[in-house]
Short mmCIF file of N, CA and C in Angstrom, two decimals:
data_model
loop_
_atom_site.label_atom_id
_atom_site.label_comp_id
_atom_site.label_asym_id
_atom_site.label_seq_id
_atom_site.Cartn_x
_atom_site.Cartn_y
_atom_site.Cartn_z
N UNK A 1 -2.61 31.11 -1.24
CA UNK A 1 -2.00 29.87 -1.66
C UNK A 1 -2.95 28.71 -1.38
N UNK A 2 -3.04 27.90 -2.25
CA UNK A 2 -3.89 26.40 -1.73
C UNK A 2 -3.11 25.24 -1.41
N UNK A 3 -3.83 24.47 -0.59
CA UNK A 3 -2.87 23.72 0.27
C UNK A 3 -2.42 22.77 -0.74
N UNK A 4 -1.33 22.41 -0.39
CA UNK A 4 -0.30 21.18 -1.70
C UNK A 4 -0.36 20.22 -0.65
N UNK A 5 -1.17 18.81 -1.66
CA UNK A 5 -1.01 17.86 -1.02
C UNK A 5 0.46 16.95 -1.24
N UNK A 6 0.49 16.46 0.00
CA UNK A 6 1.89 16.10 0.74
C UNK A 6 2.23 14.45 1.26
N UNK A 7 0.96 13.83 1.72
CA UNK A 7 1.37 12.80 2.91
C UNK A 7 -0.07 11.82 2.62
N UNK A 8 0.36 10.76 2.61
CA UNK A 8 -0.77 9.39 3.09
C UNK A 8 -0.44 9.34 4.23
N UNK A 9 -1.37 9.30 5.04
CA UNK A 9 -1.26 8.42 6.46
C UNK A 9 -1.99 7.75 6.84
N UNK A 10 -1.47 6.54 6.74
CA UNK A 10 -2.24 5.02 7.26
C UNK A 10 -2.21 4.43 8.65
N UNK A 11 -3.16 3.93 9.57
CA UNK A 11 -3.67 3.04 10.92
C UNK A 11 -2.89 1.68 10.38
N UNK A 12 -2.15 1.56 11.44
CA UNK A 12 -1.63 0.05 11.51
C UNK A 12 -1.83 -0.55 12.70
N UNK A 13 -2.37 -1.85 12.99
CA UNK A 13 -2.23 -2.38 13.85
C UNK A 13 -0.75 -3.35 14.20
N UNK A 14 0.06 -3.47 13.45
CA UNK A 14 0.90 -4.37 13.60
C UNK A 14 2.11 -3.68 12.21
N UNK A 15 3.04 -2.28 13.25
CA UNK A 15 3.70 -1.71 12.15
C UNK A 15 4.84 -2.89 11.71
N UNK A 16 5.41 -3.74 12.48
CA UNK A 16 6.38 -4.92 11.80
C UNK A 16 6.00 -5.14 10.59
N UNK A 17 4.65 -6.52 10.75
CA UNK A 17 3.93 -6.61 9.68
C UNK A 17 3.70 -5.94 8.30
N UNK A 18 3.36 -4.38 8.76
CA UNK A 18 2.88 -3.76 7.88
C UNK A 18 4.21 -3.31 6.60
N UNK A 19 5.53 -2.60 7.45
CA UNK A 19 6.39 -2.39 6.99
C UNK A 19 6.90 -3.45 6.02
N UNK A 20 6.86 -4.48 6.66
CA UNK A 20 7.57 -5.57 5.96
C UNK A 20 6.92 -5.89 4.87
N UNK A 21 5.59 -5.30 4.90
CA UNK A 21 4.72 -5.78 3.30
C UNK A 21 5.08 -4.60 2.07
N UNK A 22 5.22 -3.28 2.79
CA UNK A 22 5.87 -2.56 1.60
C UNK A 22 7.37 -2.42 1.40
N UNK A 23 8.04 -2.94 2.30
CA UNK A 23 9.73 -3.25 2.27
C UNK A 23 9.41 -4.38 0.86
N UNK A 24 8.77 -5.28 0.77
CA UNK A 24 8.59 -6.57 -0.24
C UNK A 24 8.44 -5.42 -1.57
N UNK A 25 7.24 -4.67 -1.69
CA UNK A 25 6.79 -3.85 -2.79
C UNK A 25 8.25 -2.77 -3.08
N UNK A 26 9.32 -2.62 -2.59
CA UNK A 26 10.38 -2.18 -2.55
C UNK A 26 10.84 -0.87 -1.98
N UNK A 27 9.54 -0.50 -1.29
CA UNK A 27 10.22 0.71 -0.58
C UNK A 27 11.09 0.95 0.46
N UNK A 28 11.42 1.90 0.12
CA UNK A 28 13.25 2.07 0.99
C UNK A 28 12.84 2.63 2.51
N UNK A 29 12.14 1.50 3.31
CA UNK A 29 11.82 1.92 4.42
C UNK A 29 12.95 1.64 5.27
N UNK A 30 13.39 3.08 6.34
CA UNK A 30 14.53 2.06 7.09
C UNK A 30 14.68 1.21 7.73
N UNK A 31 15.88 0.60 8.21
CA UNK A 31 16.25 -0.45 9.08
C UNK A 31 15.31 0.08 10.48
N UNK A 32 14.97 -1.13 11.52
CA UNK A 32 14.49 -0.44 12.64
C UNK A 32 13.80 0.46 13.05
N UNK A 33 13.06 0.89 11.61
CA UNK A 33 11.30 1.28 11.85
C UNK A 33 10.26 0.75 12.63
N UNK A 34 10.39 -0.59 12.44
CA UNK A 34 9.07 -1.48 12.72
C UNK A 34 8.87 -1.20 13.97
N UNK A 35 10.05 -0.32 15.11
CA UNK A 35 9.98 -0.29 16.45
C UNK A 35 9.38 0.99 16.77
N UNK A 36 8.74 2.12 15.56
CA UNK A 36 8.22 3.19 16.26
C UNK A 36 6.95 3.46 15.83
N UNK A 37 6.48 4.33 16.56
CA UNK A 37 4.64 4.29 16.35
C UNK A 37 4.63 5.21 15.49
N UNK A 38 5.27 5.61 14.62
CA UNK A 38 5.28 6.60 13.55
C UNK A 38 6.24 6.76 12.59
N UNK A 39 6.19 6.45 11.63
CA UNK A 39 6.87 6.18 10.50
C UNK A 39 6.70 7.05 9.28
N UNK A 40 7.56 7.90 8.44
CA UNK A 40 7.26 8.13 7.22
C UNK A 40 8.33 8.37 6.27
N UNK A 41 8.30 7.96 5.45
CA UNK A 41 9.33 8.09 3.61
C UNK A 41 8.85 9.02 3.21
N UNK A 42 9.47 9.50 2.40
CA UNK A 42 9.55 9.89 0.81
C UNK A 42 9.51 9.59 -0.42
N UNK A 43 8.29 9.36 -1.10
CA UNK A 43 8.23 8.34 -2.29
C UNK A 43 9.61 9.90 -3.04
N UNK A 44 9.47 9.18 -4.57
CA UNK A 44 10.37 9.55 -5.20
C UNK A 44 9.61 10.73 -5.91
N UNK A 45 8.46 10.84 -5.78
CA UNK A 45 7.24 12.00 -6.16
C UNK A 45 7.56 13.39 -5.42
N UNK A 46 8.17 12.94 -3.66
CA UNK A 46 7.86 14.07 -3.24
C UNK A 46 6.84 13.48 -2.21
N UNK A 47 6.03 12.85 -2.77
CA UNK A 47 4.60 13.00 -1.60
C UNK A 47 5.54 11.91 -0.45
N UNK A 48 4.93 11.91 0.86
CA UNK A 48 5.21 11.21 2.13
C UNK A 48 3.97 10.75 2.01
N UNK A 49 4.53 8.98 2.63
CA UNK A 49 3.96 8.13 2.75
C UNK A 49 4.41 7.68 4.44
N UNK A 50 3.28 7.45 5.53
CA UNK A 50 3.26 7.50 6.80
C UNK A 50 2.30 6.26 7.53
N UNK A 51 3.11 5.85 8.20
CA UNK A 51 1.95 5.22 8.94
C UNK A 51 2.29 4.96 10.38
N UNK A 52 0.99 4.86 11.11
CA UNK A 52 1.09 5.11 12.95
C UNK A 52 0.54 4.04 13.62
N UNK A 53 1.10 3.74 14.63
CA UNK A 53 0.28 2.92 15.30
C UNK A 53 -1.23 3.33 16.10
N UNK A 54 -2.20 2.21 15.99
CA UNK A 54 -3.32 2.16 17.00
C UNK A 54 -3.32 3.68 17.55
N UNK A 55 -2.19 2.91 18.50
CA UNK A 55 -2.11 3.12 19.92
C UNK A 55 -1.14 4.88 19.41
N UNK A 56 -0.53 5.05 18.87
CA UNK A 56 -0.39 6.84 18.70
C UNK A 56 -1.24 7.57 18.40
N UNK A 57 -2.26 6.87 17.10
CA UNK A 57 -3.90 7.43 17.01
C UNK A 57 -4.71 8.14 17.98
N UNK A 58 -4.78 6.90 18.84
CA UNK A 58 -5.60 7.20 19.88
C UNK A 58 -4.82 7.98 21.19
N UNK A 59 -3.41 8.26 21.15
CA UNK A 59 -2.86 9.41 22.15
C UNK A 59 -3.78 10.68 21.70
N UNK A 60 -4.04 10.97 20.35
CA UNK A 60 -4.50 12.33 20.53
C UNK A 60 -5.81 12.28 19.87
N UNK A 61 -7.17 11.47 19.57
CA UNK A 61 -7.73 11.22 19.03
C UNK A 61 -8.47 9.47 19.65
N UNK A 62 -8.91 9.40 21.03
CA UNK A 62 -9.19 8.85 21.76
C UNK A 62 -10.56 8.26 21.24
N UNK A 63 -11.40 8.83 20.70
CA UNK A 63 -12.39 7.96 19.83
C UNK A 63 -12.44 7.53 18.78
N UNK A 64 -10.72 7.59 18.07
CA UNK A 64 -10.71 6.51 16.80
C UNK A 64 -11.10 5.27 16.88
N UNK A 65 -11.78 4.39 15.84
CA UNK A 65 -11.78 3.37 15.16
C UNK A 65 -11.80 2.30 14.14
N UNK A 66 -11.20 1.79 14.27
CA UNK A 66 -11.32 1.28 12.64
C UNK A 66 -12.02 1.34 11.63
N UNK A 67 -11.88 1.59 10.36
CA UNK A 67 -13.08 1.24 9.75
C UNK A 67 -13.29 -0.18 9.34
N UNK A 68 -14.51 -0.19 8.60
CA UNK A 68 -15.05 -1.31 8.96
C UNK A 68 -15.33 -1.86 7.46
N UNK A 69 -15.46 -3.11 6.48
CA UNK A 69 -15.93 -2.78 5.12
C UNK A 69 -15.03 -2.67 4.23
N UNK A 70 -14.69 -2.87 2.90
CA UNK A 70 -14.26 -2.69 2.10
C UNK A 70 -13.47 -1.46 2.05
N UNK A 71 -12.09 -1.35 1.96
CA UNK A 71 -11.47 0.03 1.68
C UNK A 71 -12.19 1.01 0.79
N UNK A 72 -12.34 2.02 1.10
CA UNK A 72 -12.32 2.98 -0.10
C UNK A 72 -11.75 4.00 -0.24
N UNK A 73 -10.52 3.34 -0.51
CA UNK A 73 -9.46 3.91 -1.29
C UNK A 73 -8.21 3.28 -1.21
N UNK A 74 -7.45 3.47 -2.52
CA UNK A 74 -6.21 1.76 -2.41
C UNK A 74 -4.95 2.59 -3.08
N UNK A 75 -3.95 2.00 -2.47
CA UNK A 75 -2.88 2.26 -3.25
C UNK A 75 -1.93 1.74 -4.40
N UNK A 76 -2.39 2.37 -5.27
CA UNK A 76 -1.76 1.87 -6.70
C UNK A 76 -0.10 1.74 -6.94
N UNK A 77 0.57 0.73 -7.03
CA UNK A 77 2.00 0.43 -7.37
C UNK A 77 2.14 0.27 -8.75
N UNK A 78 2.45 0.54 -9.81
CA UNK A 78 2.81 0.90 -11.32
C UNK A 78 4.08 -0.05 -11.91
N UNK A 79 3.67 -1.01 -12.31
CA UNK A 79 4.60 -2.04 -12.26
C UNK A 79 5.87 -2.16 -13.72
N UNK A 80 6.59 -1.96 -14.28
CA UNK A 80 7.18 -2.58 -15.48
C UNK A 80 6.65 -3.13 -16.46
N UNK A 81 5.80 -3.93 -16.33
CA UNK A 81 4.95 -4.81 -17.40
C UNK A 81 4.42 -5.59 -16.70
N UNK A 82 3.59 -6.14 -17.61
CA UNK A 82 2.89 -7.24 -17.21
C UNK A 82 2.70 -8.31 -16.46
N UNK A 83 4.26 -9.07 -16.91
CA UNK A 83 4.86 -9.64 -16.10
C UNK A 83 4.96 -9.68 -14.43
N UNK A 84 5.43 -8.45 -14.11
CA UNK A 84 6.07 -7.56 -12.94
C UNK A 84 4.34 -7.88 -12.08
N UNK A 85 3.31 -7.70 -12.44
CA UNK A 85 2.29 -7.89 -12.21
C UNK A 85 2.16 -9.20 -11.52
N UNK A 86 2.39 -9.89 -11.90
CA UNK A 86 2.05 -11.25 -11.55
C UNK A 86 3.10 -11.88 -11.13
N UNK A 87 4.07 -11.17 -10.93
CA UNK A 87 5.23 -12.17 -10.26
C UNK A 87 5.03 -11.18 -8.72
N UNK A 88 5.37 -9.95 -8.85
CA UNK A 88 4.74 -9.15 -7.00
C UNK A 88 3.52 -9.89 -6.64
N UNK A 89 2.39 -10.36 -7.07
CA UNK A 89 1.43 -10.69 -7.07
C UNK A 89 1.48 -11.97 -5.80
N UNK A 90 2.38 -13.08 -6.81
CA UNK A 90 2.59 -14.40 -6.47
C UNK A 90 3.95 -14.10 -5.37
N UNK A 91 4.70 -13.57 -5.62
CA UNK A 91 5.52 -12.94 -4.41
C UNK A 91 4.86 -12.72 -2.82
N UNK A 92 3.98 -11.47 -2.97
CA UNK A 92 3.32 -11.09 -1.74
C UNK A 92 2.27 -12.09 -1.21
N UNK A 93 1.81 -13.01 -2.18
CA UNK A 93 0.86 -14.06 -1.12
C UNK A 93 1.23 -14.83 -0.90
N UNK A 94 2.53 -15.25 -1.61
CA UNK A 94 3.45 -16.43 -0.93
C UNK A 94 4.09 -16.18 0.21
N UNK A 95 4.34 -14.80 0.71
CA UNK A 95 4.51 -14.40 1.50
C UNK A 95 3.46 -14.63 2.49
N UNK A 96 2.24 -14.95 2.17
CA UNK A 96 1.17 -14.62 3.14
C UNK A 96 0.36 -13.48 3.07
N UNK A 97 0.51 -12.84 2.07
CA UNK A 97 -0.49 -11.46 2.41
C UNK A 97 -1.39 -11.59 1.63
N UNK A 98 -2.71 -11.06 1.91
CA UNK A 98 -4.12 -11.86 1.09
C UNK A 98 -4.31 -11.08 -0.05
N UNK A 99 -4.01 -11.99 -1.11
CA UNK A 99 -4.71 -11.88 -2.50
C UNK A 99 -6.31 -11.18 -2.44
N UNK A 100 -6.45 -10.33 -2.78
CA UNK A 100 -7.92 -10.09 -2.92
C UNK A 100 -8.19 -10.16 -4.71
N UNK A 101 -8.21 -9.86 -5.57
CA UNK A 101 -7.97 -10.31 -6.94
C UNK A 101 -6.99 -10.51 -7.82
N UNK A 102 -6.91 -11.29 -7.99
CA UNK A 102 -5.34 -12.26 -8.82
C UNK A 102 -5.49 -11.49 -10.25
N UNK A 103 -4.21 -11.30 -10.95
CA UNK A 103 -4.04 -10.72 -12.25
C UNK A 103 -4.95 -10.66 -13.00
N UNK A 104 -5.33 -10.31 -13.95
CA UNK A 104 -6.09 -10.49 -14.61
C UNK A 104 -6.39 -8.93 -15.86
N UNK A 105 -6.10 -9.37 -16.97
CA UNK A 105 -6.43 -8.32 -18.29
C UNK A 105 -7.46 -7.63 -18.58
N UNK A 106 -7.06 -6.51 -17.49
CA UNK A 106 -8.66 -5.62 -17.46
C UNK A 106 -8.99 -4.79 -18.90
N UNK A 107 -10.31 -4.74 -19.35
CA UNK A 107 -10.79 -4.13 -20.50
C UNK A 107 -10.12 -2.72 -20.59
N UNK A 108 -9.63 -1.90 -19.42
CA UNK A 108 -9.13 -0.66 -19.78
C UNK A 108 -7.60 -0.60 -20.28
N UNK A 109 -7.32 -1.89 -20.77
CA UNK A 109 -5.54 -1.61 -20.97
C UNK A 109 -4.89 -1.96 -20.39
N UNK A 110 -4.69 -2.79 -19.32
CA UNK A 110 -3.74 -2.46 -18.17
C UNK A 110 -4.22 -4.60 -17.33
N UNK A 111 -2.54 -4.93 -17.46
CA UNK A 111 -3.27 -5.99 -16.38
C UNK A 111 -2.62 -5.55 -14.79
N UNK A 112 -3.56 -5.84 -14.04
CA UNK A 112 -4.06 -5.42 -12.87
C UNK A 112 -4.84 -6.54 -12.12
N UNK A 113 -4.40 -6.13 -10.71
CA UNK A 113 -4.49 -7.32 -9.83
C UNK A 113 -4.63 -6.37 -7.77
N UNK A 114 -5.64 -6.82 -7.26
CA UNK A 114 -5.40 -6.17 -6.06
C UNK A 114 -5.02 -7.05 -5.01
N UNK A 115 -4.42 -6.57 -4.01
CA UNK A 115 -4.11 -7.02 -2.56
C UNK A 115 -4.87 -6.25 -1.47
N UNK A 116 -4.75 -7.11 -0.37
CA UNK A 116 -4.79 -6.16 0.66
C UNK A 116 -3.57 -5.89 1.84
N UNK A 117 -2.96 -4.92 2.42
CA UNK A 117 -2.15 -5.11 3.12
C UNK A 117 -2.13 -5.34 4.62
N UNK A 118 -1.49 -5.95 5.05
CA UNK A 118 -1.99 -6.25 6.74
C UNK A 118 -2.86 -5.72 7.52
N UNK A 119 -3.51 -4.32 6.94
CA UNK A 119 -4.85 -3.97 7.57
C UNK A 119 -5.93 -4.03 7.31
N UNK A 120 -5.77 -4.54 5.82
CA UNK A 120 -7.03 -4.90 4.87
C UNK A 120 -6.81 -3.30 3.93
N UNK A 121 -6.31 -2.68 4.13
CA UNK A 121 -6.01 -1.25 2.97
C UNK A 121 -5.75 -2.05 1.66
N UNK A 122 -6.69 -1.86 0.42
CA UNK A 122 -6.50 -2.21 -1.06
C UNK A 122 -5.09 -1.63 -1.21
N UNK A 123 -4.62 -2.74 -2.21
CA UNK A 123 -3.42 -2.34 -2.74
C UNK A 123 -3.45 -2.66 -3.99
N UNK A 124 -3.04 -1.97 -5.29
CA UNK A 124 -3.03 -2.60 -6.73
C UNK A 124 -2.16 -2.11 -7.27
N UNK A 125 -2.07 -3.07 -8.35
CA UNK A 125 -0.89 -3.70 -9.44
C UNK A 125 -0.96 -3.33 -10.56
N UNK A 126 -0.51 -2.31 -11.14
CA UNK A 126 -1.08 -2.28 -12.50
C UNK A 126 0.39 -2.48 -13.72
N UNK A 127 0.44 -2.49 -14.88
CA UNK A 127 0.75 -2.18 -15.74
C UNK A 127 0.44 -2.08 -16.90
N UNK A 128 0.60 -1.38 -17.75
CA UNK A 128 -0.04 -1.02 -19.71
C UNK A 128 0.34 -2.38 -20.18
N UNK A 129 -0.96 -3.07 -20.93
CA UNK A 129 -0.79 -3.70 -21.91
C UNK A 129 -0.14 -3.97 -22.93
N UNK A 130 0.61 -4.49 -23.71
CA UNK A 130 1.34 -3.81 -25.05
C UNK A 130 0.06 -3.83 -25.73
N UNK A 131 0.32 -2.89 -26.74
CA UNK A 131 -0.70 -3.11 -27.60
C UNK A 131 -0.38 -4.21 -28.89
N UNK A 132 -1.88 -4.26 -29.16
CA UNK A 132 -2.47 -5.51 -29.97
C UNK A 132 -2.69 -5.39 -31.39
#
């Protein structure tokens, strides 16, 4: 059998924070998460989505550290339209969370826009263009 992938798991320094930025993006994270060093859902895919604190990292894995640099690798949210794009967009930085590229009608079809989320992890926006 080959292994079936299952789970994101993301480093948080500040799970309140963090939760509360994908509670905004609408996931059904529960009430009174923000208080444990380990957290994970169930997207509607099936796959688990997880994230830990620092400080649980390093209980078993004592020479973790951050990385450092530009993410590489981001998580894509699939929006309704176009619209939906640019209103989460203007939503989450009004909130405070840093814009890293504002909407914008990318040549492949799709307008698309990235964030970053309280750890600096890319986050993007996409939806299909109508066509022209």
């Amino acid at each position: 059998m080959t292994p079936h992938f299952d789970l994101i798991g993301m480093a948080v320094t500040d799970m309140a924070c963090t939760l509360d930025f994908y509670r905004r993006l609408g996931l059904a994270i529960p009430p009174g998460a923000e208080r444990e060093s380990h957290v994970e859902i169930t997207l509607d895919s099936g796959v688990r989505l997880a994230w830990d604190t620092v400080d649980m990292i390093r209980g078993f894995d004592p020479h973790w550290t951050a990385p450092t640099g530009s993410p590489r690798a981001n998580l894509a949210f699939r929006c309704a339209d176009p619209a939906e794009v640019d209103r989460w967009y203007a939503e989450l930085t009004g909130a405070g969370h840093h814009g890293h590229l504002a909407p914008w009608d990318a040549f492949w079809g799709q307008r698309y826009a990235v964030l970053h989320d309280p750890d600096g992890n890319g986050v993007d926006l996409f939806a299909p263009l109508k066509s022209r």
